[in-house]
Short mmCIF file of C-alpha atoms in Angstrom, two decimals:
data_model
loop_
_atom_site.label_atom_id
_atom_site.label_comp_id
_atom_site.label_asym_id
_atom_site.label_seq_id
_atom_site.Cartn_x
_atom_site.Cartn_y
_atom_site.Cartn_z
CA UNK S 20 12.50 118.20 54.03
CA UNK S 21 10.71 116.68 51.16
CA UNK S 22 6.96 116.29 52.06
CA UNK S 23 7.68 118.16 55.48
CA UNK S 24 6.98 121.50 56.24
CA UNK S 25 7.33 123.66 59.24
CA UNK S 26 5.30 126.96 59.67
CA UNK S 27 6.78 129.82 60.54
CA UNK S 28 10.24 129.61 60.23
CA UNK S 29 11.33 132.35 61.78
CA UNK S 30 9.68 133.98 64.76
CA UNK S 31 9.97 136.32 67.33
CA UNK S 32 8.09 136.62 70.71
CA UNK S 33 7.32 138.27 74.35
CA UNK S 34 8.17 136.29 77.24
CA UNK S 35 4.23 135.22 78.86
CA UNK S 36 3.02 135.33 75.32
CA UNK S 37 1.29 132.13 73.93
CA UNK S 38 3.11 130.45 70.32
CA UNK S 39 2.09 127.27 68.59
CA UNK S 40 4.38 125.85 65.92
CA UNK S 41 2.98 123.87 63.11
CA UNK S 42 4.13 120.05 61.77
CA UNK S 43 2.53 119.04 57.77
CA UNK S 44 3.59 115.72 56.29
CA UNK S 45 2.15 114.43 52.92
CA UNK S 46 4.35 111.25 53.64
CA UNK S 47 1.42 109.56 55.65
CA UNK S 48 3.74 108.16 58.50
CA UNK S 49 2.45 107.52 61.60
CA UNK S 50 4.85 109.12 63.95
CA UNK S 51 5.58 112.59 64.22
CA UNK S 52 8.16 114.14 66.88
CA UNK S 53 9.44 117.66 68.27
CA UNK S 54 12.74 118.49 68.99
CA UNK S 55 14.96 121.12 69.97
CA UNK S 56 17.97 121.53 69.26
CA UNK S 57 20.55 123.85 71.52
CA UNK S 58 24.18 124.25 71.06
CA UNK S 59 25.73 122.10 73.86
CA UNK S 60 22.58 119.77 74.03
CA UNK S 61 22.28 118.71 70.88
CA UNK S 62 18.50 117.43 69.74
CA UNK S 63 16.34 116.51 72.17
CA UNK S 64 12.72 115.34 72.15
CA UNK S 65 9.57 117.44 73.55
CA UNK S 66 6.96 115.11 72.07
CA UNK S 67 5.85 112.78 69.84
CA UNK S 68 2.78 111.46 68.37
CA UNK S 69 2.25 107.68 67.14
CA UNK S 70 -0.96 107.99 65.89
CA UNK S 71 -4.16 111.09 65.74
CA UNK S 72 -4.80 111.76 69.41
CA UNK S 73 -2.18 110.13 70.17
CA UNK S 74 0.23 111.45 72.10
CA UNK S 75 3.61 111.46 74.64
CA UNK S 76 6.03 113.06 76.33
CA UNK S 77 9.64 113.06 75.53
CA UNK S 78 12.74 113.92 77.56
CA UNK S 79 11.90 117.81 77.84
CA UNK S 80 8.23 118.61 77.43
CA UNK S 81 8.11 120.57 80.51
CA UNK S 82 6.13 124.15 79.16
CA UNK S 83 5.00 122.52 75.56
CA UNK S 84 1.89 121.02 75.07
CA UNK S 85 0.55 119.58 71.41
CA UNK S 86 -1.78 118.15 69.17
CA UNK S 87 -2.36 115.62 66.58
CA UNK S 88 -6.14 116.19 65.54
CA UNK S 89 -5.11 114.92 61.49
CA UNK S 90 -2.67 112.49 60.67
CA UNK S 91 -0.82 115.27 58.44
CA UNK S 92 -0.36 117.93 61.13
CA UNK S 93 1.42 117.89 64.50
CA UNK S 94 0.96 121.20 66.77
CA UNK S 95 3.23 122.17 69.06
CA UNK S 96 2.23 125.00 71.79
CA UNK S 97 4.13 126.81 74.25
CA UNK S 98 1.18 128.19 76.24
CA UNK S 99 4.19 130.92 78.02
CA UNK S 100 6.63 131.26 76.49
CA UNK S 101 10.23 131.97 78.46
CA UNK S 102 13.33 132.83 77.08
CA UNK S 103 14.43 129.36 77.96
CA UNK S 104 12.36 128.11 74.77
CA UNK S 105 14.72 130.73 72.72
CA UNK S 106 16.48 127.35 70.21
CA UNK S 107 15.59 125.90 66.68
CA UNK S 108 12.66 123.62 66.51
CA UNK S 109 12.31 120.39 64.07
CA UNK S 110 9.49 118.33 63.55
CA UNK S 111 10.48 114.71 62.25
CA UNK S 112 8.01 111.68 61.31
CA UNK S 113 8.94 107.82 60.80
CA UNK S 114 7.16 104.59 60.32
CA UNK S 115 8.52 102.69 62.29
CA UNK S 116 8.82 99.03 61.84
CA UNK S 117 11.16 96.04 61.33
CA UNK S 118 14.37 98.27 59.93
CA UNK S 119 12.62 101.41 58.78
CA UNK S 120 12.58 103.68 62.32
CA UNK S 121 14.28 106.34 60.11
CA UNK S 122 13.57 109.40 60.75
CA UNK S 123 12.85 112.65 58.65
CA UNK S 124 13.22 116.14 59.56
CA UNK S 125 11.55 119.40 58.94
CA UNK S 126 13.30 122.26 57.67
CA UNK S 127 12.96 123.94 61.33
CA UNK S 128 11.78 126.87 63.25
CA UNK S 129 13.61 129.52 65.06
CA UNK S 130 12.18 130.50 67.85
CA UNK S 131 13.15 133.64 70.25
CA UNK S 132 11.52 134.42 72.99
CA UNK S 133 12.60 137.90 74.30
CA UNK U 25 27.92 108.81 81.46
CA UNK U 26 25.99 110.64 78.32
CA UNK U 27 23.81 107.60 76.09
CA UNK U 28 25.61 108.52 72.80
CA UNK U 29 28.76 110.15 72.70
CA UNK U 30 30.91 111.79 69.72
CA UNK U 31 33.76 113.97 69.68
CA UNK U 32 32.55 117.54 69.20
CA UNK U 33 35.41 118.39 67.34
CA UNK U 34 36.13 120.27 64.82
CA UNK U 35 37.82 117.58 62.92
CA UNK U 36 39.73 119.02 60.45
CA UNK U 37 41.06 116.88 57.32
CA UNK U 38 42.57 117.67 53.77
CA UNK U 39 40.77 117.79 50.88
CA UNK U 40 41.08 113.90 49.35
CA UNK U 41 41.60 112.33 52.62
CA UNK U 42 39.50 110.29 54.98
CA UNK U 43 37.37 111.38 57.83
CA UNK U 44 36.93 109.03 60.27
CA UNK U 45 34.16 109.97 62.75
CA UNK U 46 33.22 108.46 65.85
CA UNK U 47 30.17 107.13 68.24
CA UNK U 48 29.89 105.39 71.35
CA UNK U 49 26.49 104.40 72.87
CA UNK U 50 25.85 103.17 76.76
CA UNK U 51 22.56 101.10 76.39
CA UNK U 52 23.45 97.36 74.55
CA UNK U 53 19.59 97.08 73.86
CA UNK U 54 19.88 99.68 71.12
CA UNK U 55 19.51 97.87 67.66
CA UNK U 56 19.99 100.77 65.25
CA UNK U 57 22.03 103.31 64.18
CA UNK U 58 21.91 106.26 61.88
CA UNK U 59 24.31 108.62 60.77
CA UNK U 60 23.24 112.47 59.81
CA UNK U 61 24.34 115.18 58.35
CA UNK U 62 23.51 118.76 59.21
CA UNK U 63 24.61 122.32 57.31
CA UNK U 64 25.21 125.28 59.48
CA UNK U 65 21.10 126.53 59.57
CA UNK U 66 19.55 123.42 57.93
CA UNK U 67 17.94 120.36 59.57
CA UNK U 68 19.54 117.08 60.08
CA UNK U 69 19.42 114.74 56.72
CA UNK U 70 20.43 111.11 56.83
CA UNK U 71 23.43 109.63 55.45
CA UNK U 72 23.35 105.83 56.71
CA UNK U 73 21.54 103.74 58.63
CA UNK U 74 22.88 100.44 59.85
CA UNK U 75 21.71 97.21 61.93
CA UNK U 76 23.95 94.91 61.69
CA UNK U 77 28.08 94.28 63.07
CA UNK U 78 30.37 95.11 60.33
CA UNK U 79 30.42 97.54 57.21
CA UNK U 80 28.02 99.01 55.17
CA UNK U 81 29.15 100.99 52.08
CA UNK U 82 27.20 104.01 50.13
CA UNK U 83 29.38 105.43 47.95
CA UNK U 84 32.05 107.34 49.38
CA UNK U 85 30.43 106.65 53.02
CA UNK U 86 30.86 103.42 54.89
CA UNK U 87 29.59 103.14 58.48
CA UNK U 88 30.66 100.64 60.60
CA UNK U 89 29.33 99.07 63.65
CA UNK U 90 30.58 96.58 66.79
CA UNK U 91 27.67 95.91 68.83
CA UNK U 92 30.29 94.42 71.20
CA UNK U 93 32.17 97.60 72.11
CA UNK U 94 29.21 99.95 71.58
CA UNK U 95 30.77 101.83 68.86
CA UNK U 96 29.67 103.26 65.69
CA UNK U 97 31.71 105.01 62.98
CA UNK U 98 31.42 106.86 59.57
CA UNK U 99 33.99 107.37 57.25
CA UNK U 100 33.75 109.49 54.47
CA UNK U 101 36.67 109.01 51.60
CA UNK U 102 37.78 111.47 49.59
CA UNK U 103 36.76 114.00 51.43
CA UNK U 104 35.31 116.95 49.52
CA UNK U 105 35.11 120.94 51.06
CA UNK U 106 31.19 120.13 50.63
CA UNK U 107 31.44 117.71 52.94
CA UNK U 108 31.87 120.67 56.08
CA UNK U 109 28.97 119.97 58.67
CA UNK U 110 27.81 118.55 61.81
CA UNK U 111 27.52 114.92 61.49
CA UNK U 112 25.08 113.91 63.99
CA UNK U 113 24.70 109.98 65.61
CA UNK U 114 21.83 108.56 66.38
CA UNK U 115 20.81 105.13 68.47
CA UNK U 116 17.13 103.78 68.33
CA UNK U 117 17.19 101.44 71.45
CA UNK U 118 13.85 99.91 69.87
CA UNK U 119 12.12 99.20 66.74
CA UNK U 120 9.85 102.70 67.47
CA UNK U 121 10.83 106.20 67.62
CA UNK U 122 10.31 107.45 71.03
CA UNK U 123 13.66 105.75 72.18
CA UNK U 124 15.76 107.27 69.49
CA UNK U 125 18.75 109.55 71.25
CA UNK U 126 21.25 111.48 69.09
CA UNK U 127 25.02 112.88 70.29
CA UNK U 128 25.74 115.90 70.24
CA UNK U 129 27.68 115.62 66.84
CA UNK U 130 31.24 116.63 65.34
CA UNK U 131 31.89 119.21 63.38
CA UNK U 132 33.94 118.15 60.20
CA UNK U 133 35.83 120.84 58.96
CA UNK U 134 37.42 119.77 54.61
CA UNK U 135 39.76 122.05 53.88
CA UNK U 136 40.55 122.68 49.57
#
């Protein structure tokens, strides 16, 4: 987890409320990712960013939006949380290039939507 | 067919034995392969990466890659109870992260 922090680490919220999760890195890695992890599904990519203000959708992007205004911060927003978004959310970073595409993960945020 | 498949386990081995974890992938153009370990309630941590056919050893861990068979494995020698965790296989289909695909993970239990 060195160099990657996520906040909050735990959150309980109600259906219909907006939620923002933050990922902060001190590694100056170009790429940042948001995943969710659910039993039976493994890690699934929500959105990723390949630079400041450059983002794209992943496999399960519906209901989520992201923003990256600085290299070190990547925000994930649930505009109107639903119970199906109860999950553990992981941020990851990487500096893709020849044989340096390893992703490193933050500590995770456990989100419960009631 | 799922893109990356692993036996979900649990795989139980006695302490000191060799644990063998397997992973198959469907996309032939995949270029790099990773094994992550995830303890319960924690985030995935990288154990090994492998890019070329053959074996790669790091301490008690050996990753094996066979691109022709679309198969990658992880061997853990002298297994310890502290190796008990879920092991995730990940495949990157190119040099850029958006094509990372994770398997569902294999739960390993090392019995004292």
